[in-house]
Amino acid sequence: LYTTVTTEAVVSTQSTGDEKLNDFQKLCMLKCFRVDRVYRGVTNYVTGKMGEKYVTPPVVTFEAIFEQSSPISPVVFILSPGSDPASDLMKLADRTGFGGNRLKFLAMGQGQEKAALQLLDTAITRGQWLMLQNCHLLVNWLVDLEKALEKIQKPHPEFRLWLTTEPTPRFPVGILQRSFKVVTEPPNGLKLNLRQTYVKIPSTALQECTHEAFPELMFVLGFFHAVVQERRKYGKIGWNIPYDFNESDLRVCMELMKTYLDKSMEIDGKIPWSSLKYLIGEVMYGGRAIDNYDRRIINTYMDEYMGDFIFDSFQPFFFYKDKEVAYNIPKETHRDKFLEYIEELPLANTPCVFGLHSNAEIGYFTNAAKDMCSYMIELQPQTSSSDGGISREQYIEKVAVDIEEKLPALFELDRIRKQLGEITPTAVVLLQELERFNILISKMKISVATLQRALAGEVGMSAELDEIAKALFNGQIPASWRRLAPDTLKSLGNWIAHFTHRFEQYSGWIEKGEPAVMWLSGLHIPESYLTALVQATCRKNGWPLDKSTLYTTVTTHTKAEDVREKLHSGCYVEGLYLEGASWDVQSACLRKSKPKVLVEELPVLKIIPIEAHRLKLQNTFKTPVYTTSERRNAMGVGLVFEADLSTTDHSSHWVLQGVALMLNAD
């Protein structure tokens, strides 16, 4: 079962009548052996038991939405990344006679509260359509909007209110109860994305540009737009931050391309590649990318998709090609011909089309299954058991007692400070780490002790204690503990083991001195230790701190025990996990990921501080190192440092594969 390659063979849950397991028991087996196929297995199970309509999203047209709307019921569009209902609403307004001044738009933001209420009053009396966009940016003001809607007595029969918002738990329930709710999502799949692009452009659009290459470049742009949207569904290996690339980006880029190609025809007819790549990759799409590594992906696509090589007749260009399918640029000039080509493309596509490894699909379905299971855990009854088994309170108390027994004593910071003697930069890091660790230990001791008293009825159950009890019952880390600990995605049991390992490393550091091999995952702020290494080396050698950096190389040691002596300058690091590629120990370079192996542990890494001007690297890939597989968030939190990994392939290959290192395995 585990080594089965074909999805259909793995996820088939329908009984043939003579098996010992029923369909649901097969799903349980699937959960044990192939978590990545549970999502598809559940889909097949629901389809077989209840019908396909329960797993197929309905096709909703704007005409149908308008027919079901009314003057007293707002239409709320719940946005997902990549969706843009505004343009479709404008087209609907033109078709129904509400274009021009009868359709009003207002993008919500700070200071727009008064203007929104004025537009609402005008629209109610004059029978206009009003669209308030991005209401999630002014959630507090929505209470005033709710009151205004409740006061409406006799609105103009043609009045309609349209609201767009991202999912937020603070959206007023009163508005949701009286509104018509629509979830808008971009097309799922490369083919559907391309089809939507070409369906929405006018039939004569490809003939409006005087340059003969415009139709083909328009297809390249449409393909690029579909690719950057489709990468989003693969999670953090696709994009660090899920960007809202939408139809407006494509339309503006299309106009830019047309303008620049028309200008080139007035000069020499040469395509201005550098200008197009900059405007599309850096300004329009890259302007949304606030993460440098995400911007690196966009620029790599620009280099891969744009250049004179796409018109090479001796070596035909393909976006992607294998034994089953080939994505190339059709030699057509009319929109309908491009649509015919798109209809011949397969409905489903592998991650390889986007430059990702096929394992990315496994990660996508694994995360989907994990989310589904976490939702079911949240929905399970939170009441005591009455069937003679262990009660909820007894189970929580048992977990609390078990954790309490594993909690160590607080570190004596004054004694340790005297024991260290000379306070070096790394010693300062140790003292800061111990101070944070003591705060966490104290919080955990107080929490579990008070929780046991609350369960016994000796003290009242506060909201914080109730949250801790719920987390312990569900096998999750309480939020009050998580705030005082390093970032992690681990379950409670794995986190306690991680907590114990951290204590052991701190204790060894105090008793035996700085470890020869540092486990960075065990540090609350690992980047502070690396900064201390650079600082100590600069002091020793008299280097300027702002002109020094880190040199990294992967050793042949697969275990920390293989390292016999400590480095004079720098350190060895263990516990790094490689995602998006594998490591060839013999050749000491990156290799393609092994099938069904999403993450593998990297051999011991050597980190040496060095003067920046002396660092000359060739055939290496600059790899970001993150704390967890969540990588980096929109605030820039999560990136620790950059490691240089040797490679025999071009760096663009690993950029599109989403290669990164993590300090923690989930």
XYZ file of C-alpha atoms in Angstrom:
666
model
C 0.000 0.000 0.000
C 2.753 2.481 0.921
C 4.767 1.996 -2.260
C 1.717 2.190 -4.550
C 2.306 5.013 -6.998
C -1.068 5.469 -8.671
C -3.481 7.623 -6.716
C -6.528 5.677 -7.821
C -5.162 2.421 -6.422
C -4.332 3.991 -3.088
C -7.486 5.976 -2.456
C -10.043 3.401 -3.611
C -12.269 2.817 -0.585
C -15.258 1.147 -2.207
C -15.992 -2.382 -1.027
C -16.322 -5.221 -3.517
C -18.340 -7.308 -1.078
C -15.812 -9.933 -0.031
C -13.292 -7.895 2.004
C -13.004 -8.115 5.772
C -12.770 -4.305 6.094
C -15.612 -1.929 5.370
C -15.121 1.402 3.578
C -14.587 3.433 6.755
C -12.073 0.950 8.144
C -10.151 1.271 4.870
C -9.982 5.013 5.447
C -8.505 4.365 8.896
C -5.891 2.102 7.298
C -5.143 4.836 4.783
C -4.634 7.323 7.638
C -1.987 5.009 9.140
C -0.002 4.243 5.979
C -0.578 7.076 3.496
C -1.707 10.300 5.176
C -1.221 12.159 1.895
C -4.032 10.112 0.302
C -6.592 10.576 3.093
C -7.995 13.749 1.507
C -8.713 11.999 -1.799
C -9.901 8.915 0.069
C -12.447 10.926 2.059
C -13.618 12.557 -1.182
C -14.205 9.136 -2.739
C -15.894 7.886 0.451
C -18.355 10.810 0.555
C -19.009 10.463 -3.179
C -19.796 6.754 -2.797
C -22.026 7.183 0.250
C -23.782 10.491 -0.413
C -23.212 11.460 -4.041
C -20.864 13.635 -6.071
C -22.780 16.863 -5.436
C -21.463 16.951 -1.856
C -17.830 17.199 -3.009
C -18.324 19.342 -6.135
C -18.428 23.121 -5.584
C -21.470 24.697 -7.254
C -21.013 26.869 -10.326
C -22.435 30.253 -9.359
C -22.892 32.991 -11.947
C -23.278 36.661 -11.118
C -26.660 36.652 -12.850
C -27.850 33.965 -10.423
C -26.478 35.952 -7.488
C -28.310 39.082 -8.654
C -31.592 37.201 -9.070
C -31.426 35.934 -5.468
C -30.412 39.290 -3.989
C -32.774 41.932 -2.580
C -32.544 45.570 -1.415
C -32.554 44.547 2.256
C -30.066 41.648 1.949
C -26.424 42.582 1.241
C -24.306 40.260 -0.892
C -21.088 39.352 0.975
C -18.191 38.031 -1.115
C -15.825 36.015 1.085
C -12.524 36.367 -0.730
C -9.807 33.800 -1.242
C -6.349 34.706 -2.618
C -6.508 35.402 -6.340
C -10.228 36.138 -6.548
C -11.445 39.524 -7.809
C -15.259 39.896 -7.975
C -15.104 43.640 -8.745
C -14.452 43.216 -12.475
C -17.218 40.610 -12.812
C -19.629 42.904 -10.959
C -18.816 45.764 -13.366
C -19.623 43.498 -16.320
C -22.890 42.430 -14.661
C -23.783 46.086 -14.063
C -23.198 46.909 -17.744
C -25.382 43.992 -18.842
C -28.239 44.937 -16.506
C -28.148 48.697 -17.106
C -26.430 49.687 -13.862
C -23.146 50.826 -15.389
C -21.658 54.297 -15.188
C -22.839 56.471 -12.309
C -25.304 53.885 -10.992
C -22.471 51.652 -9.696
C -20.333 53.055 -6.870
C -17.106 51.562 -5.476
C -15.296 52.375 -2.240
C -12.130 50.651 -1.009
C -12.384 50.530 2.763
C -9.532 51.755 4.929
C -8.742 54.201 7.672
C -10.741 57.417 7.326
C -13.356 55.988 4.920
C -16.070 55.395 7.529
C -17.981 58.644 6.965
C -17.738 58.460 3.164
C -19.088 54.884 3.206
C -22.195 55.845 5.213
C -22.846 58.839 2.927
C -22.603 56.645 -0.180
C -24.907 54.109 1.490
C -27.606 56.730 2.188
C -27.406 58.006 -1.398
C -27.559 54.491 -2.882
C -30.600 53.560 -0.749
C -32.610 56.586 -1.876
C -31.530 56.686 -5.549
C -31.481 52.942 -6.250
C -27.756 52.632 -6.927
C -25.410 49.683 -6.502
C -22.725 50.183 -3.850
C -19.681 47.941 -3.446
C -17.606 48.304 -0.260
C -14.323 46.486 -0.820
C -11.983 44.917 1.787
C -14.359 45.320 4.733
C -12.019 43.199 6.887
C -9.743 46.267 7.129
C -12.442 48.111 9.120
C -14.064 45.361 11.171
C -14.874 47.681 14.088
C -16.791 50.045 11.783
C -18.942 47.181 10.483
C -20.958 47.428 13.716
C -22.056 50.909 12.577
C -22.902 49.477 9.150
C -24.999 46.787 10.830
C -26.977 49.437 12.715
C -27.471 51.434 9.506
C -28.828 48.361 7.714
C -31.256 47.656 10.562
C -32.725 51.174 10.187
C -33.591 50.670 6.511
C -37.391 50.784 6.161
C -38.360 51.288 2.495
C -35.254 51.200 0.267
C -35.374 51.849 -3.463
C -36.283 48.502 -5.119
C -33.178 48.645 -7.344
C -30.738 49.310 -4.469
C -28.083 46.605 -3.895
C -25.215 46.499 -1.401
C -22.153 44.396 -2.241
C -19.457 43.714 0.366
C -16.083 41.996 -0.051
C -14.084 40.664 2.890
C -11.420 38.157 3.730
C -12.420 35.480 6.280
C -12.328 37.015 9.775
C -13.938 35.812 13.029
C -14.785 39.405 13.997
C -17.213 40.018 11.116
C -20.606 40.968 12.642
C -22.953 38.005 12.832
C -25.963 40.271 12.255
C -24.774 41.210 8.756
C -23.957 37.600 7.913
C -27.392 36.386 9.012
C -29.272 38.793 6.774
C -26.880 38.613 3.785
C -26.413 36.378 0.762
C -22.923 34.892 1.162
C -20.724 33.959 -1.813
C -17.294 32.340 -1.628
C -15.225 33.405 -4.632
C -12.253 31.302 -5.627
C -9.901 31.453 -8.613
C -9.989 28.495 -11.038
C -8.273 25.376 -9.733
C -5.739 23.986 -12.186
C -3.508 25.286 -14.951
C -5.994 24.520 -17.726
C -8.949 26.258 -16.044
C -6.760 29.257 -15.228
C -5.635 29.639 -18.828
C -9.176 29.136 -20.075
C -10.502 31.889 -17.809
C -7.780 34.257 -19.021
C -8.650 33.771 -22.682
C -12.420 33.722 -22.171
C -12.289 37.151 -20.514
C -10.165 38.929 -23.133
C -11.983 40.344 -26.199
C -11.823 38.275 -29.373
C -9.971 41.059 -31.211
C -7.481 41.824 -28.425
C -4.640 39.811 -29.961
C -4.867 41.775 -33.220
C -4.705 45.208 -31.562
C -0.908 45.157 -31.269
C 1.198 45.764 -34.370
C 4.023 43.429 -33.273
C 3.754 39.911 -34.685
C 5.054 38.330 -31.448
C 2.248 39.768 -29.291
C -0.159 36.753 -29.490
C 2.591 34.340 -28.420
C 3.877 36.639 -25.676
C 0.317 37.028 -24.434
C 0.140 33.249 -24.032
C 3.448 33.312 -22.130
C 2.013 35.976 -19.830
C -1.194 33.967 -19.298
C 0.814 30.834 -18.553
C 3.008 32.720 -16.075
C -0.091 34.161 -14.371
C -1.583 30.675 -14.025
C 1.675 29.252 -12.655
C 2.141 31.872 -9.918
C -1.459 31.305 -8.822
C -1.194 27.512 -8.836
C 2.011 27.494 -6.757
C -0.051 28.898 -3.896
C -1.894 25.647 -3.231
C 1.364 23.853 -2.386
C 1.774 25.905 0.756
C 5.093 27.212 1.972
C 7.130 25.280 -0.579
C 5.276 27.267 -3.251
C 5.297 30.732 -1.662
C 6.443 31.849 1.772
C 3.473 34.217 1.786
C 0.261 33.454 -0.187
C -0.002 36.484 -2.464
C -3.210 37.780 -3.970
C -2.205 37.707 -7.631
C -5.409 38.473 -9.529
C -6.907 39.414 -12.870
C -6.028 43.104 -12.534
C -2.301 42.248 -12.487
C -2.720 40.309 -15.719
C -4.710 43.073 -17.431
C -2.171 45.776 -16.563
C 0.737 43.599 -17.730
C -1.103 42.899 -20.958
C -1.463 46.646 -21.605
C 2.198 47.249 -20.721
C 3.306 44.528 -23.110
C 1.145 45.917 -25.907
C 2.471 49.466 -25.380
C 6.138 48.457 -25.341
C 5.812 46.186 -28.373
C 4.050 48.949 -30.337
C 6.871 51.340 -29.413
C 9.493 48.790 -30.485
C 7.890 48.555 -33.929
C 8.461 52.299 -34.357
C 12.204 51.816 -33.708
C 13.732 48.484 -34.770
C 11.128 45.810 -33.959
C 13.297 44.157 -31.305
C 11.466 42.947 -28.220
C 12.583 44.951 -25.125
C 13.056 41.894 -22.905
C 14.812 43.660 -20.038
C 12.055 46.284 -19.749
C 9.255 43.696 -19.930
C 10.922 41.418 -17.361
C 11.447 44.333 -14.992
C 7.935 45.754 -15.303
C 6.198 42.365 -15.039
C 8.553 40.548 -12.671
C 9.732 43.373 -10.433
C 6.976 45.997 -10.552
C 3.616 44.292 -11.104
C 3.971 40.755 -9.728
C 7.188 41.367 -7.806
C 5.622 44.451 -6.251
C 3.238 42.190 -4.355
C 6.067 39.893 -3.180
C 7.364 41.282 0.113
C 9.659 38.303 0.714
C 13.039 38.311 -1.061
C 12.963 34.564 -1.719
C 9.486 34.810 -3.243
C 10.731 37.633 -5.460
C 13.630 35.379 -6.466
C 11.095 32.797 -7.690
C 9.251 35.380 -9.806
C 12.493 36.615 -11.379
C 13.508 33.032 -12.133
C 10.237 32.459 -13.998
C 10.906 35.652 -15.954
C 14.333 34.330 -16.980
C 12.894 30.911 -17.860
C 9.895 32.169 -19.861
C 11.092 35.375 -21.527
C 13.851 35.699 -24.107
C 14.600 35.211 -27.788
C 15.008 31.476 -27.093
C 11.220 30.985 -27.003
C 11.149 31.649 -30.775
C 14.080 29.304 -31.572
C 12.957 27.019 -34.424
C 15.931 24.647 -34.124
C 15.384 23.969 -30.430
C 11.635 24.344 -29.748
C 10.689 25.903 -26.439
C 8.525 24.023 -23.904
C 7.283 25.276 -20.563
C 7.287 21.618 -19.539
C 7.461 18.328 -21.385
C 7.269 14.658 -20.428
C 6.042 11.417 -21.978
C 2.376 12.308 -21.475
C 2.052 16.039 -22.103
C 3.935 18.979 -23.601
C 3.195 22.597 -22.717
C 4.433 24.806 -25.542
C 3.465 28.121 -27.176
C 0.850 27.674 -29.934
C 1.737 29.324 -33.258
C -1.648 31.014 -33.493
C -2.899 34.585 -33.851
C -6.596 34.372 -32.925
C -8.086 33.982 -29.445
C -10.407 31.105 -30.419
C -7.460 29.066 -31.711
C -5.677 29.506 -28.387
C -8.844 28.370 -26.593
C -8.934 25.233 -28.763
C -5.336 24.483 -27.759
C -6.147 25.065 -24.066
C -9.126 22.686 -24.235
C -6.757 19.918 -25.368
C -4.582 20.292 -22.250
C -5.102 17.826 -19.370
C -7.454 18.961 -16.601
C -5.033 17.899 -13.856
C -1.330 18.644 -13.854
C 1.641 17.603 -11.731
C 3.696 20.053 -9.636
C 6.572 19.431 -12.059
C 4.907 21.838 -14.526
C 5.658 24.667 -12.078
C 9.242 23.540 -11.463
C 8.328 21.775 -8.195
C 9.076 18.156 -7.347
C 6.225 15.626 -7.456
C 6.625 15.332 -3.668
C 5.074 18.800 -3.366
C 1.703 17.218 -4.097
C 2.228 14.787 -1.217
C 2.943 17.699 1.099
C -0.162 19.523 -0.125
C -2.474 16.559 0.509
C -0.748 15.740 3.824
C -1.368 19.265 5.118
C -4.973 19.108 3.885
C -5.478 15.849 5.818
C -3.863 17.327 8.949
C -6.140 20.376 8.781
C -9.176 18.130 8.359
C -8.178 16.063 11.410
C -7.526 19.165 13.521
C -11.003 20.498 12.651
C -12.560 17.178 13.708
C -10.650 17.319 17.004
C -12.030 20.804 17.623
C -15.561 19.567 16.878
C -15.446 16.554 19.183
C -17.516 16.727 22.424
C -15.775 18.540 25.282
C -17.937 16.916 27.976
C -17.248 14.174 30.486
C -17.589 10.523 29.524
C -20.500 8.571 31.007
C -19.843 5.111 29.583
C -17.538 3.890 32.354
C -14.274 4.903 30.641
C -11.832 7.537 31.807
C -13.511 10.949 32.021
C -12.268 14.104 30.348
C -11.209 15.595 33.689
C -9.339 12.439 34.677
C -7.496 12.375 31.369
C -6.490 16.046 31.665
C -5.328 15.511 35.238
C -3.256 12.493 34.170
C -1.549 14.539 31.427
C -0.945 17.450 33.821
C 0.647 15.156 36.431
C 2.827 13.527 33.777
C 4.070 16.940 32.580
C 4.642 18.146 36.138
C 6.890 15.155 36.861
C 9.058 16.005 33.845
C 9.578 19.678 34.724
C 13.139 20.398 35.942
C 14.194 22.826 38.648
C 14.944 26.422 37.725
C 18.508 27.275 36.724
C 20.417 29.294 39.354
C 21.526 32.182 37.165
C 23.735 33.932 39.756
C 25.717 30.744 40.446
C 26.040 29.993 36.739
C 27.224 33.557 36.011
C 30.014 33.163 38.577
C 30.859 29.693 37.279
C 31.321 30.982 33.713
C 33.942 33.510 34.796
C 34.773 35.660 31.749
C 31.554 36.666 30.010
C 32.072 36.041 26.296
C 29.462 36.826 23.607
C 28.338 33.174 23.563
C 28.155 33.156 27.379
C 25.795 36.146 27.186
C 23.614 34.144 24.791
C 23.577 31.208 27.257
C 22.499 33.425 30.162
C 19.745 35.011 28.070
C 18.544 31.562 26.959
C 18.468 30.287 30.555
C 16.525 33.344 31.682
C 13.855 32.700 29.028
C 13.835 28.976 29.839
C 13.281 29.709 33.543
C 10.267 31.881 32.678
C 8.792 29.005 30.655
C 9.432 26.457 33.429
C 7.818 28.749 36.028
C 4.769 29.291 33.830
C 4.333 25.567 33.188
C 4.719 24.672 36.892
C 2.153 27.237 37.991
C -0.245 26.260 35.196
C -0.298 22.497 35.808
C -0.438 22.922 39.614
C -3.326 25.410 39.456
C -5.119 23.302 36.831
C -5.016 20.236 39.112
C -6.477 22.303 41.958
C -9.198 23.633 39.639
C -10.098 20.107 38.509
C -10.337 19.110 42.178
C -12.691 22.044 42.862
C -10.294 23.882 45.172
C -10.100 27.005 42.974
C -12.221 28.442 40.163
C -11.586 27.487 36.529
C -10.440 30.678 34.804
C -10.550 31.258 31.040
C -6.782 30.660 30.794
C -7.010 27.393 32.755
C -9.920 26.282 30.589
C -7.825 26.962 27.470
C -4.915 24.963 28.943
C -7.232 22.061 29.836
C -8.683 22.034 26.322
C -5.186 22.047 24.779
C -3.962 19.185 26.990
C -7.085 17.162 26.156
C -6.526 17.692 22.417
C -2.793 16.958 22.608
C -1.850 20.546 21.700
C 0.514 23.103 23.221
C -1.342 25.679 25.379
C -1.153 29.177 23.914
C 0.256 30.646 27.152
C 3.186 28.188 26.945
C 3.660 28.613 23.213
C 4.194 32.370 23.625
C 7.190 31.703 25.904
C 8.804 28.978 23.756
C 10.543 28.881 20.358
C 8.273 28.605 17.322
C 7.141 25.047 16.698
C 4.473 23.032 14.893
C 4.897 19.960 17.107
C 2.137 18.197 19.003
C 2.198 18.292 22.806
C 3.992 14.946 23.215
C 6.738 15.785 20.725
C 7.081 19.269 22.187
C 7.653 17.899 25.699
C 10.425 15.659 24.302
C 11.871 18.747 22.562
C 11.600 20.664 25.862
C 13.535 17.912 27.679
C 16.231 17.872 24.995
C 16.622 21.655 25.374
C 17.165 21.259 29.118
C 19.821 18.600 28.492
C 21.726 20.858 26.062
C 21.633 23.806 28.480
C 22.819 21.580 31.345
C 25.694 20.174 29.268
C 26.687 23.697 28.174
C 26.891 24.805 31.824
C 28.777 21.758 33.102
C 31.110 20.928 30.186
C 31.379 24.241 28.368
C 30.151 25.280 24.939
C 29.187 22.129 22.956
C 31.313 21.110 19.971
C 28.114 20.541 17.977
C 25.299 22.988 18.630
C 21.651 21.949 18.309
C 20.226 25.258 17.075
C 16.626 24.094 17.405
C 17.160 23.973 21.164
C 17.824 27.723 21.363
C 15.016 30.209 21.834
C 16.678 32.737 19.512
C 19.185 30.757 17.404
C 20.278 33.761 15.324
C 21.623 35.418 18.493
C 24.121 32.551 18.913
C 25.344 32.904 15.313
C 25.710 36.658 15.798
C 27.725 35.996 18.965
C 30.058 33.682 17.003
C 30.740 36.424 14.454
C 31.236 38.972 17.230
C 33.698 36.751 19.120
C 35.734 36.039 15.978
C 35.820 39.734 15.017
C 37.120 40.628 18.490
C 39.771 37.939 18.267
C 41.007 38.891 14.779
C 40.298 42.629 14.829
C 37.795 42.499 11.934
C 35.061 45.108 11.455
C 31.755 43.550 12.544
C 29.689 45.067 9.718
C 31.997 43.578 7.056
C 31.950 40.005 8.345
C 29.635 37.151 7.390
C 29.180 33.387 7.769
C 30.694 30.686 5.569
C 28.893 27.335 5.625
C 29.831 23.910 4.332
C 28.250 20.492 4.820
C 30.548 17.930 6.431
C 30.621 14.150 5.948
C 29.559 13.586 9.570
C 26.018 12.211 9.658
C 25.876 12.207 13.476
C 27.033 14.693 16.096
C 28.969 11.903 17.837
C 31.267 11.649 14.795
C 32.707 15.110 15.521
C 35.787 14.622 17.695
C 36.933 18.160 18.452
C 35.539 21.634 18.652
C 36.292 24.290 16.019
C 38.665 27.093 17.065
C 36.473 29.605 15.239
C 32.821 28.949 14.439
C 30.806 25.867 15.275
C 29.259 22.654 14.023
C 25.455 22.532 13.808
C 23.212 19.463 13.916
C 19.481 18.936 13.474
C 18.940 20.742 10.161
C 16.249 19.326 7.843
C 16.317 19.734 4.058
C 13.039 20.253 2.171
C 12.636 20.295 -1.614
C 15.833 18.339 -2.332
C 18.038 15.551 -0.967
C 21.722 15.553 -0.059
C 24.265 13.293 -1.746
C 26.796 12.499 0.996
C 29.268 10.896 -1.423
C 29.315 13.783 -3.916
C 28.632 16.427 -1.227
C 26.002 18.278 -3.260
C 22.256 18.730 -3.707
C 20.301 16.074 -5.557
C 16.703 15.604 -6.655
C 14.328 14.611 -3.848
C 13.702 10.911 -3.341
C 10.131 9.761 -4.056
C 7.814 10.142 -1.041
C 10.637 11.634 1.093
C 9.522 15.201 1.799
C 12.163 16.105 4.387
C 15.517 14.544 5.210
C 18.108 15.384 7.839
C 21.217 17.161 6.624
C 24.655 15.981 7.813
C 26.440 18.144 10.358
C 26.907 21.691 9.039
C 30.099 23.673 9.656
C 29.637 27.428 10.188
C 32.706 29.673 10.162
C 32.751 33.494 10.521
C 34.761 35.129 7.718
C 35.441 38.549 6.251
C 32.865 39.193 3.528
C 35.391 40.285 0.873
C 37.284 36.987 1.218
C 34.209 34.837 0.551
C 34.251 33.734 -3.105
C 31.744 30.972 -3.878
C 31.039 29.007 -7.049
C 28.502 26.269 -7.809
C 26.553 26.891 -4.615
C 22.901 27.613 -3.901
C 22.065 30.227 -1.278
C 19.563 28.347 0.878
C 17.382 30.033 3.520
C 17.285 28.394 6.956
C 13.945 28.706 8.767
C 12.797 27.802 12.270
C 9.879 25.591 11.142
C 8.275 24.364 7.925
C 5.972 27.405 8.156
C 9.064 29.239 6.907
C 8.731 33.022 6.990
C 5.574 35.030 7.634
C 4.529 38.425 6.295
C 6.333 40.153 9.187
C 9.652 38.536 8.270
C 9.698 36.284 11.345
C 11.142 32.794 10.939
C 14.335 33.277 8.893
C 17.488 32.390 10.867
C 20.378 32.590 8.378
C 21.478 31.544 4.885
C 23.492 28.412 4.126
C 25.509 27.855 0.941
C 24.913 24.315 -0.359
C 27.002 22.850 -3.182
C 25.215 21.970 -6.412
C 26.032 20.695 -9.894
C 22.720 22.001 -11.271
C 21.825 25.585 -12.115
C 20.525 27.488 -9.095
C 17.221 28.244 -10.895
C 16.334 24.548 -10.600
C 16.486 24.692 -6.790
C 14.779 28.106 -6.643
C 11.668 26.735 -8.358
C 11.834 23.547 -6.259
C 11.445 25.698 -3.142
C 14.545 24.257 -1.449
C 15.038 25.362 2.161
C 16.454 24.168 5.479
C 14.482 23.921 8.731
C 15.588 23.704 12.357
C 12.560 21.595 13.292
C 10.821 18.619 11.736
C 7.060 18.745 12.313
